[in-house]
Each structure stands twice: as C-alpha cells, then as structure tokens.
mmCIF file of C-alpha atoms and ligand atoms in Angstrom:
data_model
loop_
_atom_site.group_PDB
_atom_site.id
_atom_site.type_symbol
_atom_site.label_atom_id
_atom_site.label_comp_id
_atom_site.label_asym_id
_atom_site.label_seq_id
_atom_site.Cartn_x
_atom_site.Cartn_y
_atom_site.Cartn_z
ATOM 1 C CA UNK A 1 2.903 19.894 14.160
ATOM 2 C CA UNK A 2 -0.546 18.452 14.284
ATOM 3 C CA UNK A 3 -2.383 21.777 14.381
ATOM 4 C CA UNK A 4 -6.083 21.257 14.973
ATOM 5 C CA UNK A 5 -5.825 17.491 14.517
ATOM 6 C CA UNK A 6 -6.174 15.235 17.564
ATOM 7 C CA UNK A 7 -3.589 12.827 16.144
ATOM 8 C CA UNK A 8 -0.793 12.824 13.613
ATOM 9 C CA UNK A 9 -2.279 9.743 12.012
ATOM 10 C CA UNK A 10 -5.490 11.531 11.077
ATOM 11 C CA UNK A 11 -3.536 14.525 9.794
ATOM 12 C CA UNK A 12 -1.334 12.270 7.694
ATOM 13 C CA UNK A 13 -4.342 10.424 6.255
ATOM 14 C CA UNK A 14 -5.794 13.778 5.242
ATOM 15 C CA UNK A 15 -2.517 14.893 3.681
ATOM 16 C CA UNK A 16 -2.572 12.083 1.130
ATOM 17 C CA UNK A 17 -4.267 13.993 -1.729
ATOM 18 C CA UNK A 18 -1.706 16.789 -1.314
ATOM 19 C CA UNK A 19 1.172 14.336 -1.303
ATOM 20 C CA UNK A 20 -0.054 12.790 -4.554
ATOM 21 C CA UNK A 21 -0.272 16.263 -6.123
ATOM 22 C CA UNK A 22 3.216 17.066 -4.851
ATOM 23 C CA UNK A 23 4.551 13.850 -6.399
ATOM 24 C CA UNK A 24 2.894 14.758 -9.720
ATOM 25 C CA UNK A 25 4.643 18.139 -9.625
ATOM 26 C CA UNK A 26 8.013 16.786 -8.619
ATOM 27 C CA UNK A 27 8.091 14.045 -11.236
ATOM 28 C CA UNK A 28 6.818 16.070 -14.169
ATOM 29 C CA UNK A 29 8.586 18.578 -16.420
ATOM 30 C CA UNK A 30 6.909 21.770 -17.646
ATOM 31 C CA UNK A 31 6.150 19.927 -20.884
ATOM 32 C CA UNK A 32 4.203 17.242 -19.039
ATOM 33 C CA UNK A 33 6.973 14.691 -19.532
ATOM 34 C CA UNK A 34 8.020 12.356 -16.729
ATOM 35 C CA UNK A 35 11.102 13.615 -14.951
ATOM 36 C CA UNK A 36 13.249 10.798 -13.668
ATOM 37 C CA UNK A 37 16.995 10.529 -13.291
ATOM 38 C CA UNK A 38 18.310 9.153 -16.612
ATOM 39 C CA UNK A 39 20.582 6.788 -14.693
ATOM 40 C CA UNK A 40 17.558 5.198 -13.006
ATOM 41 C CA UNK A 41 15.874 4.813 -16.348
ATOM 42 C CA UNK A 42 18.957 3.068 -17.727
ATOM 43 C CA UNK A 43 19.254 0.787 -14.698
ATOM 44 C CA UNK A 44 15.599 -0.253 -14.920
ATOM 45 C CA UNK A 45 15.816 -0.845 -18.654
ATOM 46 C CA UNK A 46 19.018 -2.868 -18.317
ATOM 47 C CA UNK A 47 17.588 -5.182 -15.695
ATOM 48 C CA UNK A 48 16.087 -8.558 -16.555
ATOM 49 C CA UNK A 49 14.495 -8.958 -13.120
ATOM 50 C CA UNK A 50 13.699 -6.556 -10.300
ATOM 51 C CA UNK A 51 13.961 -7.614 -6.657
ATOM 52 C CA UNK A 52 11.895 -5.443 -4.349
ATOM 53 C CA UNK A 53 13.012 -5.619 -0.716
ATOM 54 C CA UNK A 54 11.014 -4.062 2.130
ATOM 55 C CA UNK A 55 9.298 -4.606 5.479
ATOM 56 C CA UNK A 56 5.780 -4.121 6.839
ATOM 57 C CA UNK A 57 3.718 -1.501 5.082
ATOM 58 C CA UNK A 58 6.506 -0.814 2.594
ATOM 59 C CA UNK A 59 6.439 -4.504 1.658
ATOM 60 C CA UNK A 60 2.723 -4.173 0.977
ATOM 61 C CA UNK A 61 3.430 -1.205 -1.312
ATOM 62 C CA UNK A 62 6.024 -3.387 -3.044
ATOM 63 C CA UNK A 63 3.371 -6.007 -3.831
ATOM 64 C CA UNK A 64 1.402 -3.335 -5.675
ATOM 65 C CA UNK A 65 4.582 -2.055 -7.348
ATOM 66 C CA UNK A 66 5.261 -5.519 -8.751
ATOM 67 C CA UNK A 67 1.961 -5.377 -10.626
ATOM 68 C CA UNK A 68 2.817 -1.983 -12.114
ATOM 69 C CA UNK A 69 6.286 -2.972 -13.272
ATOM 70 C CA UNK A 70 5.218 -6.332 -14.678
ATOM 71 C CA UNK A 71 2.052 -5.091 -16.376
ATOM 72 C CA UNK A 72 3.365 -1.787 -17.707
ATOM 73 C CA UNK A 73 7.096 -2.266 -18.180
ATOM 74 C CA UNK A 74 7.126 -6.035 -18.796
ATOM 75 C CA UNK A 75 10.007 -6.800 -16.435
ATOM 76 C CA UNK A 76 9.567 -9.731 -14.009
ATOM 77 C CA UNK A 77 9.529 -8.663 -10.349
ATOM 78 C CA UNK A 78 9.976 -10.546 -7.084
ATOM 79 C CA UNK A 79 8.936 -8.935 -3.812
ATOM 80 C CA UNK A 80 10.698 -10.095 -0.669
ATOM 81 C CA UNK A 81 10.321 -9.451 3.030
ATOM 82 C CA UNK A 82 13.715 -8.026 3.961
ATOM 83 C CA UNK A 83 14.214 -10.146 7.074
ATOM 84 C CA UNK A 84 13.510 -13.361 5.160
ATOM 85 C CA UNK A 85 15.547 -12.647 2.066
ATOM 86 C CA UNK A 86 18.939 -13.661 3.397
ATOM 87 C CA UNK A 87 17.854 -17.099 4.608
ATOM 88 C CA UNK A 88 16.253 -18.079 1.357
ATOM 89 C CA UNK A 89 18.031 -15.985 -1.160
ATOM 90 C CA UNK A 90 16.498 -16.848 -4.527
ATOM 91 C CA UNK A 91 18.620 -17.768 -7.502
ATOM 92 C CA UNK A 92 19.281 -14.355 -8.994
ATOM 93 C CA UNK A 93 18.863 -13.500 -12.648
ATOM 94 C CA UNK A 94 21.793 -12.358 -14.809
ATOM 95 C CA UNK A 95 21.096 -8.644 -14.407
ATOM 96 C CA UNK A 96 19.199 -8.074 -11.186
ATOM 97 C CA UNK A 97 18.245 -4.616 -9.947
ATOM 98 C CA UNK A 98 17.382 -4.313 -6.269
ATOM 99 C CA UNK A 99 14.719 -1.823 -5.263
ATOM 100 C CA UNK A 100 14.522 -0.994 -1.557
ATOM 101 C CA UNK A 101 11.308 0.613 -0.364
ATOM 102 C CA UNK A 102 11.562 2.286 3.022
ATOM 103 C CA UNK A 103 9.770 5.274 4.498
ATOM 104 C CA UNK A 104 12.513 5.927 7.052
ATOM 105 C CA UNK A 105 15.443 4.666 5.015
ATOM 106 C CA UNK A 106 16.804 3.242 8.256
ATOM 107 C CA UNK A 107 15.218 -0.204 8.540
ATOM 108 C CA UNK A 108 17.980 -2.585 9.634
ATOM 109 C CA UNK A 109 16.442 -5.650 7.984
ATOM 110 C CA UNK A 110 16.471 -3.919 4.613
ATOM 111 C CA UNK A 111 19.946 -2.511 5.142
ATOM 112 C CA UNK A 112 21.313 -5.992 5.853
ATOM 113 C CA UNK A 113 20.143 -7.064 2.390
ATOM 114 C CA UNK A 114 21.536 -3.907 0.808
ATOM 115 C CA UNK A 115 24.968 -4.523 2.317
ATOM 116 C CA UNK A 116 24.928 -8.108 1.103
ATOM 117 C CA UNK A 117 23.872 -7.407 -2.474
ATOM 118 C CA UNK A 118 26.344 -4.521 -2.773
ATOM 119 C CA UNK A 119 29.087 -6.972 -1.756
ATOM 120 C CA UNK A 120 27.858 -9.187 -4.574
ATOM 121 C CA UNK A 121 28.187 -6.203 -6.927
ATOM 122 C CA UNK A 122 24.504 -5.669 -7.801
ATOM 123 C CA UNK A 123 22.921 -2.234 -8.391
ATOM 124 C CA UNK A 124 20.386 -0.819 -5.924
ATOM 125 C CA UNK A 125 17.701 1.845 -6.009
ATOM 126 C CA UNK A 126 16.148 3.122 -2.774
ATOM 127 C CA UNK A 127 12.671 4.651 -2.694
ATOM 128 C CA UNK A 128 12.457 6.594 0.547
ATOM 129 C CA UNK A 129 10.839 9.493 2.318
ATOM 130 C CA UNK A 130 14.134 10.538 3.882
ATOM 131 C CA UNK A 131 16.792 11.635 1.398
ATOM 132 C CA UNK A 132 20.188 11.242 3.038
ATOM 133 C CA UNK A 133 19.019 8.259 5.102
ATOM 134 C CA UNK A 134 21.255 5.206 5.341
ATOM 135 C CA UNK A 135 19.459 3.215 2.650
ATOM 136 C CA UNK A 136 19.462 6.184 0.343
ATOM 137 C CA UNK A 137 23.179 6.946 0.848
ATOM 138 C CA UNK A 138 24.275 3.355 0.403
ATOM 139 C CA UNK A 139 22.272 2.648 -2.741
ATOM 140 C CA UNK A 140 23.339 3.688 -6.238
ATOM 141 C CA UNK A 141 20.132 5.601 -6.938
ATOM 142 C CA UNK A 142 17.357 7.219 -4.898
ATOM 143 C CA UNK A 143 13.773 8.239 -5.563
ATOM 144 C CA UNK A 144 12.178 10.594 -3.078
ATOM 145 C CA UNK A 145 8.620 10.116 -1.824
ATOM 146 C CA UNK A 146 7.975 13.799 -1.032
ATOM 147 C CA UNK A 147 5.413 12.791 1.606
ATOM 148 C CA UNK A 148 6.760 15.173 4.267
ATOM 149 C CA UNK A 149 7.645 13.900 7.751
ATOM 150 C CA UNK A 150 5.524 10.970 8.843
ATOM 151 C CA UNK A 151 5.199 11.113 12.622
ATOM 152 C CA UNK A 152 2.502 8.558 13.500
ATOM 153 C CA UNK A 153 3.993 5.106 13.929
ATOM 154 C CA UNK A 154 1.326 3.631 11.660
ATOM 155 C CA UNK A 155 2.358 4.454 8.117
ATOM 156 C CA UNK A 156 -0.325 5.980 5.885
ATOM 157 C CA UNK A 157 0.812 8.723 3.525
ATOM 158 C CA UNK A 158 4.162 7.005 2.958
ATOM 159 C CA UNK A 159 2.328 3.900 1.683
ATOM 160 C CA UNK A 160 0.310 5.828 -0.883
ATOM 161 C CA UNK A 161 3.358 7.913 -1.848
ATOM 162 C CA UNK A 162 5.343 4.704 -2.393
ATOM 163 C CA UNK A 163 2.631 3.323 -4.663
ATOM 164 C CA UNK A 164 2.412 6.566 -6.646
ATOM 165 C CA UNK A 165 6.185 6.718 -7.138
ATOM 166 C CA UNK A 166 6.272 3.048 -8.129
ATOM 167 C CA UNK A 167 3.585 3.772 -10.730
ATOM 168 C CA UNK A 168 5.667 6.628 -12.132
ATOM 169 C CA UNK A 169 8.772 4.440 -12.153
ATOM 170 C CA UNK A 170 6.902 1.690 -14.018
ATOM 171 C CA UNK A 171 5.494 4.098 -16.591
ATOM 172 C CA UNK A 172 8.889 5.728 -17.091
ATOM 173 C CA UNK A 173 10.478 2.327 -17.654
ATOM 174 C CA UNK A 174 7.735 1.383 -20.099
ATOM 175 C CA UNK A 175 8.396 4.587 -22.043
ATOM 176 C CA UNK A 176 12.133 3.919 -22.011
ATOM 177 C CA UNK A 177 11.435 0.493 -23.492
ATOM 178 C CA UNK A 178 9.164 1.978 -26.151
ATOM 179 C CA UNK A 179 6.021 0.342 -24.777
ATOM 180 C CA UNK A 180 2.870 2.304 -25.696
ATOM 181 C CA UNK A 181 0.473 2.965 -22.814
ATOM 182 C CA UNK A 182 -3.138 3.921 -23.308
ATOM 183 C CA UNK A 183 -3.376 6.351 -20.395
ATOM 184 C CA UNK A 184 -1.677 9.453 -19.055
ATOM 185 C CA UNK A 185 -0.249 8.475 -15.651
ATOM 186 C CA UNK A 186 -0.151 12.002 -14.223
ATOM 187 C CA UNK A 187 -3.730 12.670 -15.251
ATOM 188 C CA UNK A 188 -4.804 9.399 -13.624
ATOM 189 C CA UNK A 189 -2.901 10.281 -10.442
ATOM 190 C CA UNK A 190 -4.632 13.668 -10.363
ATOM 191 C CA UNK A 191 -7.969 11.839 -10.509
ATOM 192 C CA UNK A 192 -6.752 9.659 -7.629
ATOM 193 C CA UNK A 193 -5.917 12.740 -5.531
ATOM 194 C CA UNK A 194 -9.462 14.046 -6.007
ATOM 195 C CA UNK A 195 -10.918 10.641 -5.147
ATOM 196 C CA UNK A 196 -8.857 10.523 -1.941
ATOM 197 C CA UNK A 197 -10.242 13.911 -0.991
ATOM 198 C CA UNK A 198 -13.810 12.705 -1.490
ATOM 199 C CA UNK A 199 -13.044 9.824 0.887
ATOM 200 C CA UNK A 200 -11.321 11.880 3.572
ATOM 201 C CA UNK A 201 -14.488 14.016 3.550
ATOM 202 C CA UNK A 202 -16.521 10.937 4.450
ATOM 203 C CA UNK A 203 -15.135 10.434 7.941
ATOM 204 C CA UNK A 204 -18.538 10.342 9.592
ATOM 205 C CA UNK A 205 -19.690 7.490 7.378
ATOM 206 C CA UNK A 206 -16.535 5.540 8.071
ATOM 207 C CA UNK A 207 -16.719 6.214 11.812
ATOM 208 C CA UNK A 208 -20.275 4.894 11.703
ATOM 209 C CA UNK A 209 -19.137 1.759 9.857
ATOM 210 C CA UNK A 210 -16.426 1.259 12.461
ATOM 211 C CA UNK A 211 -19.029 1.323 15.211
ATOM 212 C CA UNK A 212 -21.228 -1.078 13.308
ATOM 213 C CA UNK A 213 -18.547 -3.611 12.441
ATOM 214 C CA UNK A 214 -15.562 -3.253 14.746
ATOM 215 C CA UNK A 215 -16.779 -1.818 18.053
ATOM 216 C CA UNK A 216 -16.606 -4.898 20.239
ATOM 217 C CA UNK A 217 -14.949 -7.544 18.117
ATOM 218 C CA UNK A 218 -11.701 -9.325 18.972
ATOM 219 C CA UNK A 219 -10.944 -10.257 15.392
ATOM 220 C CA UNK A 220 -11.651 -9.198 11.831
ATOM 221 C CA UNK A 221 -10.973 -10.445 8.331
ATOM 222 C CA UNK A 222 -10.217 -8.501 5.199
ATOM 223 C CA UNK A 223 -10.817 -10.317 1.943
ATOM 224 C CA UNK A 224 -10.021 -9.407 -1.619
ATOM 225 C CA UNK A 225 -8.665 -10.858 -4.813
ATOM 226 C CA UNK A 226 -5.827 -9.667 -7.005
ATOM 227 C CA UNK A 227 -4.811 -6.082 -6.184
ATOM 228 C CA UNK A 228 -7.524 -5.885 -3.550
ATOM 229 C CA UNK A 229 -5.894 -8.749 -1.662
ATOM 230 C CA UNK A 230 -2.679 -6.743 -1.289
ATOM 231 C CA UNK A 231 -4.609 -3.776 0.046
ATOM 232 C CA UNK A 232 -6.401 -6.122 2.462
ATOM 233 C CA UNK A 233 -3.019 -7.126 3.872
ATOM 234 C CA UNK A 234 -2.262 -3.463 4.502
ATOM 235 C CA UNK A 235 -5.707 -2.739 5.966
ATOM 236 C CA UNK A 236 -5.360 -5.606 8.399
ATOM 237 C CA UNK A 237 -1.860 -4.519 9.440
ATOM 238 C CA UNK A 238 -3.182 -1.024 10.196
ATOM 239 C CA UNK A 239 -6.022 -2.403 12.278
ATOM 240 C CA UNK A 240 -3.733 -4.782 14.195
ATOM 241 C CA UNK A 241 -1.051 -2.315 15.021
ATOM 242 C CA UNK A 242 -3.164 0.522 16.372
ATOM 243 C CA UNK A 243 -6.402 -1.066 17.646
ATOM 244 C CA UNK A 244 -4.939 -4.449 18.710
ATOM 245 C CA UNK A 245 -7.806 -6.267 16.999
ATOM 246 C CA UNK A 246 -6.521 -9.530 15.613
ATOM 247 C CA UNK A 247 -6.942 -9.085 11.884
ATOM 248 C CA UNK A 248 -5.851 -10.886 8.763
ATOM 249 C CA UNK A 249 -5.998 -10.134 5.056
ATOM 250 C CA UNK A 250 -6.926 -13.128 2.942
ATOM 251 C CA UNK A 251 -7.136 -13.908 -0.736
ATOM 252 C CA UNK A 252 -10.834 -14.524 -1.379
ATOM 253 C CA UNK A 253 -10.170 -17.788 -3.169
ATOM 254 C CA UNK A 254 -8.180 -19.188 -0.240
ATOM 255 C CA UNK A 255 -11.023 -18.878 2.276
ATOM 256 C CA UNK A 256 -12.502 -22.254 1.435
ATOM 257 C CA UNK A 257 -9.086 -23.872 1.875
ATOM 258 C CA UNK A 258 -9.192 -23.403 5.627
ATOM 259 C CA UNK A 259 -9.776 -19.918 6.913
ATOM 260 C CA UNK A 260 -13.528 -20.034 6.543
ATOM 261 C CA UNK A 261 -13.562 -22.352 9.577
ATOM 262 C CA UNK A 262 -12.866 -19.266 11.697
ATOM 263 C CA UNK A 263 -16.068 -17.493 10.669
ATOM 264 C CA UNK A 264 -18.592 -17.384 13.497
ATOM 265 C CA UNK A 265 -21.778 -15.469 14.240
ATOM 266 C CA UNK A 266 -20.951 -11.749 13.843
ATOM 267 C CA UNK A 267 -17.310 -12.128 12.762
ATOM 268 C CA UNK A 268 -16.541 -8.908 10.867
ATOM 269 C CA UNK A 269 -15.470 -9.433 7.261
ATOM 270 C CA UNK A 270 -14.454 -6.436 5.191
ATOM 271 C CA UNK A 271 -14.364 -7.155 1.471
ATOM 272 C CA UNK A 272 -12.805 -4.994 -1.236
ATOM 273 C CA UNK A 273 -14.345 -5.135 -4.709
ATOM 274 C CA UNK A 274 -12.551 -2.671 -6.985
ATOM 275 C CA UNK A 275 -11.573 -4.973 -9.853
ATOM 276 C CA UNK A 276 -13.983 -5.845 -12.646
ATOM 277 C CA UNK A 277 -12.471 -9.267 -13.323
ATOM 278 C CA UNK A 278 -12.988 -10.502 -9.748
ATOM 279 C CA UNK A 279 -16.165 -8.619 -8.865
ATOM 280 C CA UNK A 280 -18.327 -11.704 -9.225
ATOM 281 C CA UNK A 281 -16.015 -14.089 -7.382
ATOM 282 C CA UNK A 282 -15.323 -11.838 -4.397
ATOM 283 C CA UNK A 283 -19.035 -11.234 -4.006
ATOM 284 C CA UNK A 284 -19.670 -14.967 -3.907
ATOM 285 C CA UNK A 285 -17.011 -15.244 -1.182
ATOM 286 C CA UNK A 286 -18.954 -12.645 0.766
ATOM 287 C CA UNK A 287 -22.129 -14.696 0.390
ATOM 288 C CA UNK A 288 -20.279 -17.758 1.683
ATOM 289 C CA UNK A 289 -19.158 -16.008 4.855
ATOM 290 C CA UNK A 290 -22.509 -14.289 5.383
ATOM 291 C CA UNK A 291 -24.287 -17.636 5.212
ATOM 292 C CA UNK A 292 -22.029 -18.716 8.090
ATOM 293 C CA UNK A 293 -23.007 -15.732 10.184
ATOM 294 C CA UNK A 294 -20.350 -13.136 9.282
ATOM 295 C CA UNK A 295 -21.067 -9.447 9.655
ATOM 296 C CA UNK A 296 -19.755 -8.522 6.209
ATOM 297 C CA UNK A 297 -19.342 -5.204 4.446
ATOM 298 C CA UNK A 298 -18.333 -4.558 0.871
ATOM 299 C CA UNK A 299 -16.275 -1.590 -0.214
ATOM 300 C CA UNK A 300 -16.628 -1.376 -3.984
ATOM 301 C CA UNK A 301 -15.811 1.020 -6.767
ATOM 302 C CA UNK A 302 -18.115 3.180 -8.833
ATOM 303 C CA UNK A 303 -19.179 1.170 -11.848
ATOM 304 C CA UNK A 304 -18.958 -2.145 -9.986
ATOM 305 C CA UNK A 305 -21.207 -1.322 -7.046
ATOM 306 C CA UNK A 306 -24.346 -3.107 -5.903
ATOM 307 C CA UNK A 307 -27.195 -1.888 -3.748
ATOM 308 C CA UNK A 308 -26.059 -2.990 -0.306
ATOM 309 C CA UNK A 309 -22.407 -1.992 -0.537
ATOM 310 C CA UNK A 310 -21.255 -0.174 2.589
ATOM 311 C CA UNK A 311 -19.093 2.295 0.695
ATOM 312 C CA UNK A 312 -18.586 3.049 -2.987
ATOM 313 C CA UNK A 313 -15.199 4.507 -3.928
ATOM 314 C CA UNK A 314 -14.970 7.095 -6.705
ATOM 315 C CA UNK A 315 -13.818 5.544 -9.964
ATOM 316 C CA UNK A 316 -10.078 5.616 -10.708
ATOM 317 C CA UNK A 317 -7.818 3.759 -13.152
ATOM 318 C CA UNK A 318 -7.983 0.060 -12.368
ATOM 319 C CA UNK A 319 -4.253 -0.234 -11.625
ATOM 320 C CA UNK A 320 -4.355 2.656 -9.171
ATOM 321 C CA UNK A 321 -7.250 1.477 -6.990
ATOM 322 C CA UNK A 322 -4.989 0.671 -3.978
ATOM 323 C CA UNK A 323 -4.362 4.402 -3.598
ATOM 324 C CA UNK A 324 -8.040 5.001 -2.889
ATOM 325 C CA UNK A 325 -9.229 1.710 -1.386
ATOM 326 C CA UNK A 326 -6.658 1.932 1.386
ATOM 327 C CA UNK A 327 -8.016 5.283 2.628
ATOM 328 C CA UNK A 328 -11.233 3.917 4.206
ATOM 329 C CA UNK A 329 -9.224 1.038 5.680
ATOM 330 C CA UNK A 330 -6.818 3.513 7.293
ATOM 331 C CA UNK A 331 -9.782 5.419 8.681
ATOM 332 C CA UNK A 332 -11.478 2.238 9.953
ATOM 333 C CA UNK A 333 -8.293 1.389 11.849
ATOM 334 C CA UNK A 334 -8.076 4.925 13.193
ATOM 335 C CA UNK A 335 -11.638 5.001 14.499
ATOM 336 C CA UNK A 336 -11.394 1.471 15.892
ATOM 337 C CA UNK A 337 -8.330 2.540 17.874
ATOM 338 C CA UNK A 338 -10.072 5.702 19.085
ATOM 339 C CA UNK A 339 -13.095 3.716 20.124
ATOM 340 C CA UNK A 340 -10.910 1.424 22.177
ATOM 341 C CA UNK A 341 -9.001 4.336 23.641
ATOM 342 C CA UNK A 342 -5.725 3.114 22.252
ATOM 343 C CA UNK A 343 -2.724 5.395 21.814
ATOM 344 C CA UNK A 344 -3.229 5.988 18.083
ATOM 345 C CA UNK A 345 0.075 7.671 17.268
ATOM 346 C CA UNK A 346 2.230 5.515 19.534
ATOM 347 C CA UNK A 347 0.917 1.967 19.618
ATOM 348 C CA UNK A 348 2.368 -0.341 22.249
ATOM 349 C CA UNK A 349 5.540 -2.307 21.506
ATOM 350 C CA UNK A 350 6.273 -0.469 18.254
ATOM 351 C CA UNK A 351 8.905 2.033 17.126
ATOM 352 C CA UNK A 352 8.718 4.348 14.121
ATOM 353 C CA UNK A 353 11.894 3.082 12.606
ATOM 354 C CA UNK A 354 13.157 -0.383 13.353
ATOM 355 C CA UNK A 355 16.912 -0.148 13.483
ATOM 356 C CA UNK A 356 17.611 -3.614 14.854
ATOM 357 C CA UNK A 357 17.435 -6.852 12.894
HETATM 358 C C1 F6R B 401 3.297 -0.102 9.665
HETATM 359 C C2 F6R B 401 4.672 0.381 9.672
HETATM 360 C C3 F6R B 401 5.773 -0.612 9.527
HETATM 361 C C4 F6R B 401 6.831 -0.084 8.542
HETATM 362 C C5 F6R B 401 8.047 -1.017 8.512
HETATM 363 C C6 F6R B 401 9.051 -0.568 7.461
HETATM 364 O O1 F6R B 401 2.390 0.949 9.754
HETATM 365 O O2 F6R B 401 4.914 1.546 9.782
HETATM 366 O O3 F6R B 401 5.292 -1.860 9.102
HETATM 367 O O4 F6R B 401 6.248 0.019 7.293
HETATM 368 O O5 F6R B 401 8.650 -1.034 9.776
HETATM 369 O O6 F6R B 401 9.520 0.715 7.728
HETATM 370 P P1 F6R B 401 10.259 1.554 6.635
HETATM 371 O O7 F6R B 401 9.307 1.816 5.540
HETATM 372 O O8 F6R B 401 10.695 2.806 7.343
HETATM 373 O O9 F6R B 401 11.419 0.727 6.156
#
C-alpha cells in the first residue's frame, strides 16, 4: 500500500536505499563473504561470453551490467533487446550463458528468446523480482532482486536492484576466477544506499529544477558519455513514459554528428558528469549546446563538480554511479508528470508487464 505517499512511484523511489541494504544482507554471509548459488558461479566461470537479454528499463540495467562483468570478471558481454534478438541472432560463442533481466519475469519478448535458446541447449540465468515467475521457472538458475512488489508502471527500484545484483554477480565471478579487486563491493553498495538517501531528501531542489527546465517544454535531451550515457537512456525513458515529453538520451560525442541540429532556444538539455575520464568532454558538449541556446543543467559528482552545476551527487565508487545518478532523473520525471497532471502510476497506453510479443 502506498501509505502517506500520493503515488506508488514516489514511494518506490524512496524505497531504493532500503532495497540496496536488503540486497547487501541477502547476498552476504555472516563472515562478509558473497553468498551466491555455487551453480551460478560455475556457470558464469564456464562461459566464454554472456548474452544479456531484456526489454525497456531492464535492458538499460543490462547495459550497466555489461560494464561490470567485462571490467571486473573479464568475460565479454553482449546486451540485446529481447524483441530484436531473434531476427538478428548473433553468431554465438562456444560456451554462451544467457542472462535474462526482468522485473516481472513475465515479459513475452524475453520469454520467446528463452524458449529458443533452451531448444538450442544453452544455459540461462534469470534475474527477476518475482521468484516463481515464468522466466525464473524456465531458466536453469535464478537470482532474486529483493526489491519488493513494484506497483507503479514506471520501473524505479527494480532498475537499481538489477544493477546492484549485477554488480554482486560480476564481483562473485571475478572472485571465482581469482581476479583481485581493490574494493569491497558490499561496503561500496552501503555507501551507495546512503547517497541515495541524501538524494531522496532533496526532493524540493529537484522539484524546483523540474519547474525551471521541464515545465512547458515539449522535448528534452539527456546527454552523457560512457556509463552516464546508459543512465541518460533510462532517464529519458522515465520522462517519456510518465510525462509524455519527447525525450532522448544521447552519447555526448554523437551530438555533433546530427542531433545538435535539434537544439533551439530554450531546449532543455540534462547532462550527467559522474566520470572523471569524460568530465572535460561532456562539459564541452554542454558548452556547445548552450551556445546554440539550450537551457542546460549539469548533474555532477562530488570531486568532479564545478560552480554552476545544478546538482552535485554524493561521491560513490565510479562503477556504481548509475545507482545514484538515476535517482534525480527518476524524480525529475515524477515531478514533470505531476506538473502536467499526468497519471503518474498508470501512464497511458502502458501495462506493468508486457505479456504479448
Ligand atoms: C519502464 C518499464 C518497462 C519495463 C519493460 C521490461 O519503466 O517498466 O520498460 O522495464 O517492459 O519489463 P520486465 O523488466 O518486467 O521484463
């Protein structure tokens, strides 16, 4: 139930720090070791290439998961949109492992791929919020998200739970392969949970930013590079689906290859700057759009911030920034929808789980 909250979406955004703490508890032994099914560990270690299959927000979490698995566990990863996979099935590696990411565990597009790859005899792991769901029952292995029921159609806490579980999976695989890591994943996730809480306490600031940047606009752009780009895709999906503002997430470096033509006087541009190695280049992209009239704001991270940034996120481990940078984007979408008197929890034309292909 939503209790004192006006909408499930806002409640679910606020629950995110608790979900991260729950995930830490569920995936940790009393001796502070990672606790993952040994069979999953073996399957990950045995695979020479991981194929992540998902739709919508879960696909966006998969893009972040790819970075974790490649950077930490040194296994190549491909991320595919479920509905596209069958038409252009890539040449598979010798020992593929399929990882399905699905909040509901019922998405028909993902299930169609699962059925197909099981027929081909390949192993599958499902990461889902609903144990016992179709995708979880039909896969060989399951990891639970422990996010609690997600009621709002727009996915929020499931996205961050997916990213946290993918981080744990990547670290566990790295350990299984004997790769030394220079950080304690659970400690870093605990820092993330605190950072999320600091952000969910800043609703007034974010509501104010929404009024300043998104009150009357028909479109908006989110720009970022590297990890930030993937979070921009998620931020723009949130804004589209609940406020009906036409929004797109772009890779900063691609702007000059076409998209910048769309920038007009007052076009809102929301830039993420959480990564040291692209801090300079994303900021020059912002200057480019501002000089063409854009109404741009920068959301940066402590340590990388500059004077005029609209919001500075608390510092977290560089790989885990999506878990915190997405929170203000979720809130921007929420307040934009409120402002436009849209039905936040039940946006038009959408269903919570999409059980048709
Ligand atoms: C967006 C959203 C959808 C779902 C997509 C996949 O907020 O909720 O894009 O992420 O339909 O659903 P699941 O994760 O249940 O497979």
